[in-house]
XYZ file of C-alpha atoms in Angstrom:
570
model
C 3.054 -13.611 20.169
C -0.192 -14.606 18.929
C -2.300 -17.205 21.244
C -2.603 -20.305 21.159
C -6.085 -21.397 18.559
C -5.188 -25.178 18.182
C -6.122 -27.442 20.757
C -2.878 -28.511 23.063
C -3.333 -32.104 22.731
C -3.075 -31.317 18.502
C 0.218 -29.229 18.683
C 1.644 -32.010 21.501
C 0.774 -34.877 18.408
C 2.482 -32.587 15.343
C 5.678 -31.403 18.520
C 5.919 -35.187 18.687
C 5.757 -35.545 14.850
C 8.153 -33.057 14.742
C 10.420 -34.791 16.585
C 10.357 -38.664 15.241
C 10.760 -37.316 11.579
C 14.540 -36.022 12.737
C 14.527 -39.217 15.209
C 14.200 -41.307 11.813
C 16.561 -39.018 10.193
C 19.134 -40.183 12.371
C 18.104 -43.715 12.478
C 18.899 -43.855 8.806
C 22.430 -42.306 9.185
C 23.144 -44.623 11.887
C 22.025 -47.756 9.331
C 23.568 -46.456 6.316
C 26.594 -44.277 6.941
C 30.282 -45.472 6.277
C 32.350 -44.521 9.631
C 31.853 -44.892 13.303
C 31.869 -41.201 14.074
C 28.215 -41.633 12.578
C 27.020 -45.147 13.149
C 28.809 -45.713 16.819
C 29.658 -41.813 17.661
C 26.252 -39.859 16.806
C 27.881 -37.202 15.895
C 25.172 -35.506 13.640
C 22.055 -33.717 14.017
C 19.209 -34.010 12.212
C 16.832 -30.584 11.826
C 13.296 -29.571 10.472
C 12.335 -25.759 9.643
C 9.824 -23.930 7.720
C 10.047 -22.252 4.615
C 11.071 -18.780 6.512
C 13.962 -20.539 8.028
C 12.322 -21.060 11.382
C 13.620 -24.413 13.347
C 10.315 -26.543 13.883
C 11.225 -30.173 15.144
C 14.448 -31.494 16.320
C 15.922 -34.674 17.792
C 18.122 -34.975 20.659
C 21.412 -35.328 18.928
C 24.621 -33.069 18.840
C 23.402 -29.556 20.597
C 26.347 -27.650 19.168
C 24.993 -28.561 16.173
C 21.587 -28.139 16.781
C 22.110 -24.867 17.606
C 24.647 -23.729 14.934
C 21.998 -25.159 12.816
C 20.207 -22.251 13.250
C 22.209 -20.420 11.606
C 23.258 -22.355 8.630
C 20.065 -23.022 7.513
C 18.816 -18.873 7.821
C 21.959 -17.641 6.587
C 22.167 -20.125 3.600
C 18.129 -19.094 2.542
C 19.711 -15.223 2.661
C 22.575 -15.812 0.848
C 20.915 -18.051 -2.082
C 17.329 -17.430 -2.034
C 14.395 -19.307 -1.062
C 13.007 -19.364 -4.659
C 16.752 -21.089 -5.707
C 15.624 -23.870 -4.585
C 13.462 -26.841 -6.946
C 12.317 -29.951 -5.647
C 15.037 -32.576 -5.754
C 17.669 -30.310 -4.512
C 20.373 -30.241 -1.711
C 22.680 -28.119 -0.316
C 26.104 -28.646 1.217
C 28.247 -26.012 2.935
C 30.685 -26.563 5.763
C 32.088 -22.642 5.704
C 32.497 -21.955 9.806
C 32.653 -18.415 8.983
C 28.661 -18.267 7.237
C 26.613 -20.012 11.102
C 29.110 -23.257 11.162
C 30.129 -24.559 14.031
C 33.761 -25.826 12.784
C 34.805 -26.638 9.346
C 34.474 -30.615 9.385
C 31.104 -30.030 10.053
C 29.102 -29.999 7.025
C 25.462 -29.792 6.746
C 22.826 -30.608 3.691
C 19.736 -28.907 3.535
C 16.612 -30.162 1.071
C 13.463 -28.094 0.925
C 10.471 -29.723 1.044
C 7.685 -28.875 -1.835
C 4.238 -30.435 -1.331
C 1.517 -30.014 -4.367
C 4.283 -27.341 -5.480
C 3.888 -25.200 -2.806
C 7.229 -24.665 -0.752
C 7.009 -26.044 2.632
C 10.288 -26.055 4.177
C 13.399 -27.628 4.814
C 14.772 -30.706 6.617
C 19.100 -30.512 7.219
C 21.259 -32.907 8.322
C 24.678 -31.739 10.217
C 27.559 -33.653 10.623
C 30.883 -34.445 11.419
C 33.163 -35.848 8.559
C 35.927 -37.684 9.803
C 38.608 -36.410 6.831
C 38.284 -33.228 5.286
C 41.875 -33.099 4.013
C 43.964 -30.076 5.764
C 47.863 -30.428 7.027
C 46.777 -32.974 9.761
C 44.835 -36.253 9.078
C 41.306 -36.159 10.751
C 41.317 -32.104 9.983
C 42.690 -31.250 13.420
C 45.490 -29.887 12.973
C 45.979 -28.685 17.057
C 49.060 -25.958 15.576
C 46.382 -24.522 12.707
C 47.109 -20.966 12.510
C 44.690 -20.242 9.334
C 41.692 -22.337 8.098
C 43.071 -23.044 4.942
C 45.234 -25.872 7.329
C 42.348 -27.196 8.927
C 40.737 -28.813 5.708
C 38.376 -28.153 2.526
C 35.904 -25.141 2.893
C 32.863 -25.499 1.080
C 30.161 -22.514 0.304
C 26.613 -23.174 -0.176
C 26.575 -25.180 -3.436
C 23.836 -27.417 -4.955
C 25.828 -31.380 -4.743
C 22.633 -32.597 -6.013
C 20.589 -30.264 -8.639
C 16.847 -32.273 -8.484
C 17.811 -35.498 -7.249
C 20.838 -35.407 -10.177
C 24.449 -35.746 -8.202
C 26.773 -32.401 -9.010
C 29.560 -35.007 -10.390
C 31.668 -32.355 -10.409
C 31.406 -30.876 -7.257
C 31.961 -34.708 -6.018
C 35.263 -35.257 -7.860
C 36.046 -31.763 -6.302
C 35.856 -33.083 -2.683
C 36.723 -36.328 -3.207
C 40.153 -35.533 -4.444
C 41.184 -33.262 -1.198
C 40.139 -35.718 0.988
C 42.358 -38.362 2.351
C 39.376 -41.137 2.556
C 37.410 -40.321 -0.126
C 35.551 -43.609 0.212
C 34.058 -42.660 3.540
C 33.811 -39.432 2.925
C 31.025 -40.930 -0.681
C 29.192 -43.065 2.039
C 28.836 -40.733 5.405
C 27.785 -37.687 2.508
C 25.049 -40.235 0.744
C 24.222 -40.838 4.393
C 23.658 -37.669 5.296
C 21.685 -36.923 1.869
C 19.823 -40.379 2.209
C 18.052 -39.093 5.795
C 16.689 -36.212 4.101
C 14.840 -38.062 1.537
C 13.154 -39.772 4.605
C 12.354 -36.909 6.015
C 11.048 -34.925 3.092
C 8.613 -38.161 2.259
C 7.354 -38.082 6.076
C 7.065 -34.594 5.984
C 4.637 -34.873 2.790
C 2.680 -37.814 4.551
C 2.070 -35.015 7.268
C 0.941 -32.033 4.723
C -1.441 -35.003 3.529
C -3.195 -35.913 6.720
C -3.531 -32.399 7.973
C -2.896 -30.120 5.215
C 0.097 -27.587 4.310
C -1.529 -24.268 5.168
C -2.617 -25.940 8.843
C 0.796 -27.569 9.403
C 2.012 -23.850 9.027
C -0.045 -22.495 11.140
C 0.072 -25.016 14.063
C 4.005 -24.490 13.785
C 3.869 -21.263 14.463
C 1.588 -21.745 17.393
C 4.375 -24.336 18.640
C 6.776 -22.293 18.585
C 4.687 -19.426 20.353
C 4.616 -22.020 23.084
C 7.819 -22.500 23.735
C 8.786 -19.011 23.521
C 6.294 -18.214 26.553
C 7.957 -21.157 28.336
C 10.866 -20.319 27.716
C 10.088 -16.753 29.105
C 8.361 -17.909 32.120
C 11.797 -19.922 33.117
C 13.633 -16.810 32.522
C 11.344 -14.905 34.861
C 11.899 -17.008 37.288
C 15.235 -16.152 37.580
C 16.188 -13.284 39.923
C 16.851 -10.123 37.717
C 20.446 -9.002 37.912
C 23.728 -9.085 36.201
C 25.978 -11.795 36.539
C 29.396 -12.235 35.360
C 32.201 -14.514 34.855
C 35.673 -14.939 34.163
C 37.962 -18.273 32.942
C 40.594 -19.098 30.357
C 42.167 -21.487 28.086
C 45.377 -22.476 29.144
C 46.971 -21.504 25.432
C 45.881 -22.202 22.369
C 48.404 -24.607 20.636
C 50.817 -22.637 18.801
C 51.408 -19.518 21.751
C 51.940 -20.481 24.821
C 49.924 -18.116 27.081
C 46.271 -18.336 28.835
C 43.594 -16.959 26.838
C 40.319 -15.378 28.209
C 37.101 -15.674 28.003
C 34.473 -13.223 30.202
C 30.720 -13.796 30.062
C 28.317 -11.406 31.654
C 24.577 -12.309 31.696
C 22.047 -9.845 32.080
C 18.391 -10.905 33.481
C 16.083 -8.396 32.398
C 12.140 -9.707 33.449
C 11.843 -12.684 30.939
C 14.795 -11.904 28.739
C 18.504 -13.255 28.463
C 21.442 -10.805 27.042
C 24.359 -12.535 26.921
C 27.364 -10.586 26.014
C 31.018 -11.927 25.883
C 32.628 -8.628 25.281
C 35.855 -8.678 27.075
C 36.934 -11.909 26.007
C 40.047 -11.513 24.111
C 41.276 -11.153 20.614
C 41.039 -14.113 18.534
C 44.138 -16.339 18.657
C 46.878 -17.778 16.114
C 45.768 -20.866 17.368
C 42.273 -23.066 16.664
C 41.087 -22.902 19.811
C 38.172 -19.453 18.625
C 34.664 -19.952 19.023
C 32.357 -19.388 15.896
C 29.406 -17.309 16.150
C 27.760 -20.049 16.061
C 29.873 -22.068 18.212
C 29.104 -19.099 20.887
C 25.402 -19.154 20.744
C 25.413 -23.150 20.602
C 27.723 -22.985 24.266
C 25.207 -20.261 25.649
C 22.091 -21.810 24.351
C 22.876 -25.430 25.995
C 23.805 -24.241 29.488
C 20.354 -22.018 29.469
C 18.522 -25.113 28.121
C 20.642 -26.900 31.295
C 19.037 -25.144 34.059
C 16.044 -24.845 32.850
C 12.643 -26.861 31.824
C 13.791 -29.959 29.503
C 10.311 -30.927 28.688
C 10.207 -27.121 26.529
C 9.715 -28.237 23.109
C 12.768 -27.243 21.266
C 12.021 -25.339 18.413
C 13.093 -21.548 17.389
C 10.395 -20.303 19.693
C 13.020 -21.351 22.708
C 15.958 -19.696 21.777
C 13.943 -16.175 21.018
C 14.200 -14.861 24.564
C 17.838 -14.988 24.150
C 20.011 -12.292 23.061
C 23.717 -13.178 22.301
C 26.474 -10.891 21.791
C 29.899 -11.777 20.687
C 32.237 -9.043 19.066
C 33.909 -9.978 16.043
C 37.128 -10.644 16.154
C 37.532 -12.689 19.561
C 37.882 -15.672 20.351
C 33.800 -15.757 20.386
C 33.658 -14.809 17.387
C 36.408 -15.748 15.238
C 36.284 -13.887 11.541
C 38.559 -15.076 8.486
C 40.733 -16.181 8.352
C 41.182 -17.647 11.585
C 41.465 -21.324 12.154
C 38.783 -23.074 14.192
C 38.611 -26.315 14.586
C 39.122 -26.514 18.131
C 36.625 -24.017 19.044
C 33.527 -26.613 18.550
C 35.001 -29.130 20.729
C 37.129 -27.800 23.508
C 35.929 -24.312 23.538
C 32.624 -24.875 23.647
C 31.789 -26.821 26.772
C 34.308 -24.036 28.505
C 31.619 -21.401 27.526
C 28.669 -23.637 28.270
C 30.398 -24.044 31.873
C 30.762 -20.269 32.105
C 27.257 -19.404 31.517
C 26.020 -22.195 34.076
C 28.810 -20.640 36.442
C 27.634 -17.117 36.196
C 23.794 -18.045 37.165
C 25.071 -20.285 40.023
C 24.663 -17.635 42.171
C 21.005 -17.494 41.128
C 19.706 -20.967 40.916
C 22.345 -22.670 42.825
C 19.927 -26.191 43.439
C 19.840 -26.401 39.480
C 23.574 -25.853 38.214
C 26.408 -28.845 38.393
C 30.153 -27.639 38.924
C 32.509 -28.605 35.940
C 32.715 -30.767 34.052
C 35.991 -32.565 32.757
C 35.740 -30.082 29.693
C 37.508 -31.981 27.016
C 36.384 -34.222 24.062
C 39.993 -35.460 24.318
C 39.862 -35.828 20.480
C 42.264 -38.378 19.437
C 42.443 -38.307 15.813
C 44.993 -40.892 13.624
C 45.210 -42.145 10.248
C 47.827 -44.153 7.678
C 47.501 -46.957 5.397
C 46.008 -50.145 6.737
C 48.384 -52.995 7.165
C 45.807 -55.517 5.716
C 44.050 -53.608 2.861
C 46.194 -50.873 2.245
C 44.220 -48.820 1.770
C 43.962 -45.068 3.835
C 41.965 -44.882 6.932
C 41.322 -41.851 9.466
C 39.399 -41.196 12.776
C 38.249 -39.531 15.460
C 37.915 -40.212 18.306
C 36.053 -39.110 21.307
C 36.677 -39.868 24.741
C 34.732 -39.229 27.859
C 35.009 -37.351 31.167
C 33.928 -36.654 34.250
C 30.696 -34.519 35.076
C 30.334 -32.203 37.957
C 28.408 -33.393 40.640
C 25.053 -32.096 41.441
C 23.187 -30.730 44.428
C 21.809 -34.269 44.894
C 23.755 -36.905 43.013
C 27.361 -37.572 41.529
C 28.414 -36.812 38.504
C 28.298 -38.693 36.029
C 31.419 -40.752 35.021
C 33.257 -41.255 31.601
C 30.218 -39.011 29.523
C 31.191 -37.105 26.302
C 31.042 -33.415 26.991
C 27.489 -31.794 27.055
C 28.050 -29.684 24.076
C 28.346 -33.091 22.167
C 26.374 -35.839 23.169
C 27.920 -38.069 21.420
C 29.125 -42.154 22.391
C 32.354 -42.921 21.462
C 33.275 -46.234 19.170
C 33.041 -49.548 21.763
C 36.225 -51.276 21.902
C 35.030 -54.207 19.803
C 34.407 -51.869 16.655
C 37.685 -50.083 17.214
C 39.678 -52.739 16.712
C 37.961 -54.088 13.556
C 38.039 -51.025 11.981
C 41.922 -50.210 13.026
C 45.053 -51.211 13.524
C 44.937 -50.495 17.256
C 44.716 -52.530 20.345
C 43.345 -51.597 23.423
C 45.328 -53.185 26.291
C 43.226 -51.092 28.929
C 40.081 -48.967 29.120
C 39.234 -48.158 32.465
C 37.869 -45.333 35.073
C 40.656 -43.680 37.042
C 40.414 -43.464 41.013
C 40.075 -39.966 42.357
C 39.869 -38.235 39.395
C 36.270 -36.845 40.331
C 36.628 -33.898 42.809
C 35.879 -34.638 46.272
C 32.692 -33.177 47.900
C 29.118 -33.912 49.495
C 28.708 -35.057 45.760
C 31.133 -36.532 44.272
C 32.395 -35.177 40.596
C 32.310 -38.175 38.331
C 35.540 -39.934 36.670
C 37.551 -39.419 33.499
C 38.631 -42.205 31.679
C 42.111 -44.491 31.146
C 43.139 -46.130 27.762
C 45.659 -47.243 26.699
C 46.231 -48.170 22.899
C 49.331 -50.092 21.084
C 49.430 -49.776 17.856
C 49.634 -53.006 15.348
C 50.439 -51.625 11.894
C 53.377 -52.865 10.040
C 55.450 -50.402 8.536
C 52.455 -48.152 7.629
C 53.069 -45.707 10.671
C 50.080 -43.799 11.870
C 49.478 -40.059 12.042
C 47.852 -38.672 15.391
C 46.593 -34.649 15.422
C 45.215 -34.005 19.270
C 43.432 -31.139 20.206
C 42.864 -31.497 23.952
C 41.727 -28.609 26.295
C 42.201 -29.690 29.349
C 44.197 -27.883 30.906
C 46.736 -26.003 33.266
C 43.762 -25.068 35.244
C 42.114 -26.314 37.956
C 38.365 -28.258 37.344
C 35.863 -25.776 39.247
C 33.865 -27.431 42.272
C 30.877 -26.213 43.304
C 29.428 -25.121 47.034
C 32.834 -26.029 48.619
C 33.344 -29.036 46.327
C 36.651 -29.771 45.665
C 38.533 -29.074 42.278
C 40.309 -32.132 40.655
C 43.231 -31.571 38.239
C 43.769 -33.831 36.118
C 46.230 -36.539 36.245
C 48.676 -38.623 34.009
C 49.749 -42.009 35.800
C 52.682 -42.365 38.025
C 55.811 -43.334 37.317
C 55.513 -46.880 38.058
C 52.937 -47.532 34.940
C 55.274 -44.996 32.741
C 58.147 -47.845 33.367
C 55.841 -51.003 32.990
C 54.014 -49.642 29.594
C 56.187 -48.206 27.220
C 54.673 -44.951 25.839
C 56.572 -42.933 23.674
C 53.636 -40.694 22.956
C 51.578 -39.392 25.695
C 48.766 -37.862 23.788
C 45.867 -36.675 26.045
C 47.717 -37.803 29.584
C 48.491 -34.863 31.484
C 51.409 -34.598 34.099
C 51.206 -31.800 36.889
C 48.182 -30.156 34.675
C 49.868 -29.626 31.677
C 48.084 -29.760 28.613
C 49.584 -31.782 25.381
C 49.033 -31.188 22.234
C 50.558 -32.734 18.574
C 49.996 -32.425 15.403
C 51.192 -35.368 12.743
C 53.373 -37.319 15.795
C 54.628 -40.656 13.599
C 54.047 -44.071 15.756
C 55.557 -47.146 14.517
C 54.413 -51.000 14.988
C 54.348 -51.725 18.780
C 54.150 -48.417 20.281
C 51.645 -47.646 23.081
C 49.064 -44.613 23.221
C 48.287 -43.340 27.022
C 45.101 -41.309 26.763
C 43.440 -40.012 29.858
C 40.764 -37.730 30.531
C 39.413 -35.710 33.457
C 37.240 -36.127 35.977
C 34.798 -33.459 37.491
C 33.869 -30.923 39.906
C 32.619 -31.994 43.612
C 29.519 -30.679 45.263
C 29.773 -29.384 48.698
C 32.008 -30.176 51.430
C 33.529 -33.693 51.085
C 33.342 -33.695 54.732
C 29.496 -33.897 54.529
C 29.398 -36.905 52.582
C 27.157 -39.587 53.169
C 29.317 -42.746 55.072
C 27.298 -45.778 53.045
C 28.282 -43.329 49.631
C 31.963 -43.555 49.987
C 32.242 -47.100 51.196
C 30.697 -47.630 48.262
C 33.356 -45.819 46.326
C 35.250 -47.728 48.108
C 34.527 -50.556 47.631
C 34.307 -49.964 43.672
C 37.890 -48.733 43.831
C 36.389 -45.171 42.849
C 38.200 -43.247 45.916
C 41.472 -44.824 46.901
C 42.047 -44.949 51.095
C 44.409 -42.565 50.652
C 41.890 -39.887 49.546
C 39.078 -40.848 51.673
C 41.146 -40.522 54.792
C 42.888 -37.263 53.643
C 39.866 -35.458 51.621
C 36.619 -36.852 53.336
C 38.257 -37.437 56.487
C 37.389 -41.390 56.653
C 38.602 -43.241 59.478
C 38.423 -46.802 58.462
């Protein structure tokens, strides 16, 4: 590492730079793309590297994506070439097996040439909602190959100096199921690298290529010693740690996963051997899935104000053995690796270091994007629509505060679609949408609550398609410090009799996951879709008396729990 020969309030000015160009890159896909997973959801991630396939700037979008992106944009510079690439052109590959995190994700990378000289790249990542596959929305929760799960894509050129690959569009466009969208989120996507390669050259104008270069390496010099001086911090040892998935949709037995995280002076190693096999089911891990889950709970305990750029993940060494579930290699199906998988890792990485920083980690969180995915032919325009949709859950409560209630999973950090859109958009209603009492585990701190809605559907005679790939899960939410678990819960039996709901997609009974794949719903029936709550912090019996008559009061603890789990005696 070289030191630092540019002033610090300079590299804080081009960090900052850095960072609104991929700010604006997302601003534009929120303005101009087609579906809500982009314009309400935020699921996408907008990236800036240099010509050697370094990451230099980044917004705070999707961190599995962030991370993968790592990947995808290094790997897809080996496999083509930098010098394949003229001025004008973009990439698009979605191939989970070459740095993706799961095959609906599909990034576009553009390099960026100023006065001819090669500068770098800015990439886009994100979700499409349709891909095509056996399931509408791509999700197919029984996958047991990745041809099932939707189109794959290599790196190709879809636009050869700024001239659209027709062909290559006809190609996708015909094995997707909304073709439409998928023309509008794609331009989208394309559209917010144009942006960014025009502020990119304003930059290389004002301070000049060759300094831009060098400053960028001097940023992310930075952040690697930063980075390192966190990890030194951190009592050298080797810590370990064990959980599992409670099946992974098509065999029905518990899958594990074992982490073991070795602090050597200022350096991470990260190894998930003995984790098993990969599985017939979607629920493996990408590589880059992996490194995205281990990367965001290191980035979770320690310094947020670290600029984010490749300089912050060198310190950390990853391993994952091909072949596992951390690691899955073709041809085995995915999809649910990026969204349920993922924050399971994340929270096995923060578990393991517990022991070492225990005032910085949070106990679980609810764990599950509860991904709610459902298509057919709209009663009013007939034409074909798809979705998906995200739902949120509880966080684990912290040393000094409650979780946080009804939050997308931290490996997304995404919103999902407001009720308002939803039904504009779709031929759903939503009768209820509401936090669910007790579902955050008891404790000093108080794990925050998963979500209730409940959805009837108003199509005609056009019945809708619903793939769900939900975690959550047979086992218990972790607590923290004596903090109480809480399992999940489906409604009693008093709402099952008052709301008629054929389907229970996402609502869990006695812990027990559901899954589907294509279920048929016909006009009139009603969708129950609840998610998790999280881990408590400490001993419930040490919890402050003005906090729970507050929760109380706002109907998040029923009597009935505060007398039997925090001992109230009102």
């Amino acid at each position: 590492m070289s030191t630092t020969t540019i002033d610090p309030v300079t590299l804080t000015i081009l960090n900052n730079a850095y960072v609104n160009v991929c700010r604006e890159m997302g601003i534009t896909m929120i303005r101009t793309a087609f579906s809500p997973i982009f314009n309400e959801g935020l699921d996408f991630s907008c990236v800036l590297f240099d010509r050697r396939g370094n990451m230099i700037g980044q917004a705070e979008f999707c961190p599995a994506q962030l991370a993968a992106s790592l990947f995808i944009v290094r790997w897809t510079l080996e496999e083509l070439g930098v010098d394949s690439f003229e001025p004008g052109d973009v990439v698009l590959h979605n191939d989970p097996y070459r740095g993706g995190a799961h095959i609906p994700e599909h990034s576009v990378i553009r390099p960026v040439f100023h006065e001819g000289e090669l500068f770098g790249f800015v990439a886009n990542v994100g979700h499409l909602a349709e891909i095509g596959g056996k399931a509408v929305g791509s999700f197919a929760a029984d996958a047991t190959e990745v041809f099932q799960e939707g189109l794959r894509i290599p790196p190709v050129k879809i636009v050869r100096r700024d001239e659209p690959n027709l062909e290559l569009w006809k190609l996708i466009m015909a094995n997707h199921r909304t073709p439409r969208n998928t023309w509008g989120d794609l331009n989208a996507q394309i559209g917010s690298l144009r942006v960014a390669e025009r502020r990119v050259v304003e930059l290389c104008d004002r301070y000049g290529r060759e300094f831009l270069e060098r400053a960028s390496d001097e940023l992310m010099d930075y952040s690697e010693r930063w980075m390192r001086a966190e990890i030194e911090a951190i009592p050298d040892g080797v810590y370990e740690f064990t959980d599992y998935m409670e099946d992974d949709g098509v065999v029905p037995e518990r899958v594990k996963l074992h982490v073991t995280v070795n602090v050597v002076g200022d350096r991470l190693i990260v190894d998930w051997t003995g984790t098993d096999p990969q599985v017939r089911g979607p629920i493996n891990a990408t590589y880059g899935v992996t490194s995205g889950a281990t990367y965001n709970a290191i980035f979770h305990v320690t310094d947020s104000r670290i600029p984010k750029n490749s300089g912050a993940y060198r310190p950390i060494s990853i391993i994952a053995p091909p072949g596992t579930v951390a690691n899955v290699v073709y041809p085995g199906p995915s999809v649910g690796g990026n969204t349920e998988t993922h924050p399971k890792l994340a929270d096995m990485v923060v578990g393991a270091l517990a022991p070492a920083l225990p005032k910085r980690v949070a106990a679980a969180e609810g764990g599950t994007a509860c991904n709610f995915l459902f298509g057919g032919f709209h009663p009013k325009t007939g034409d074909y629509y798809a979705n998906y949709h995200l739902e949120g859950c509880g966080w684990g409560a912290k040393d000094y505060d409650d979780g946080n209630d009804a939050i997308i999973v931290t490996n997304g950090n995404c919103r999902n679609t407001p009720v308002e859109i939803f039904e504009t958009r779709y031929p759903l209603r939503v009768l209820e949408y509401s936090l669910i009492p007790d579902s955050g585990g008891a404790g000093r701190m108080r794990g925050g609550l998963g979500t209730r809605r409940i959805m009837r559907v108003e199509a005609g005679e056009g019945d809708l398609q619903r793939a769900l790939r939900p975690h959550q899960a047979r086992l218990r939410r972790v607590g923290s410090r004596g903090g109480r678990d809480r399992r999940p819960r489906r409604g009693d039996g008093e709402e099952e009799g008052r709301h008629r709901v054929p389907h229970v997609l996402g609502g869990l009974r006695d812990c027990v996951a559901v899954k589907f794949t294509n279920c048929v719903l016909k006009e009139g029936d009603e969708v129950l879709l609840e998610s998790p709550g999280g881990g408590g912090y400490g001993a419930a019996g040490e919890r402050d008396a003005e906090r729970l008559r507050r929760d109380l009061f706002e109907g998040f603890v029923s009597e009935r729990a505060a007398r039997e789990l925090y001992g109230w005696q009102g």
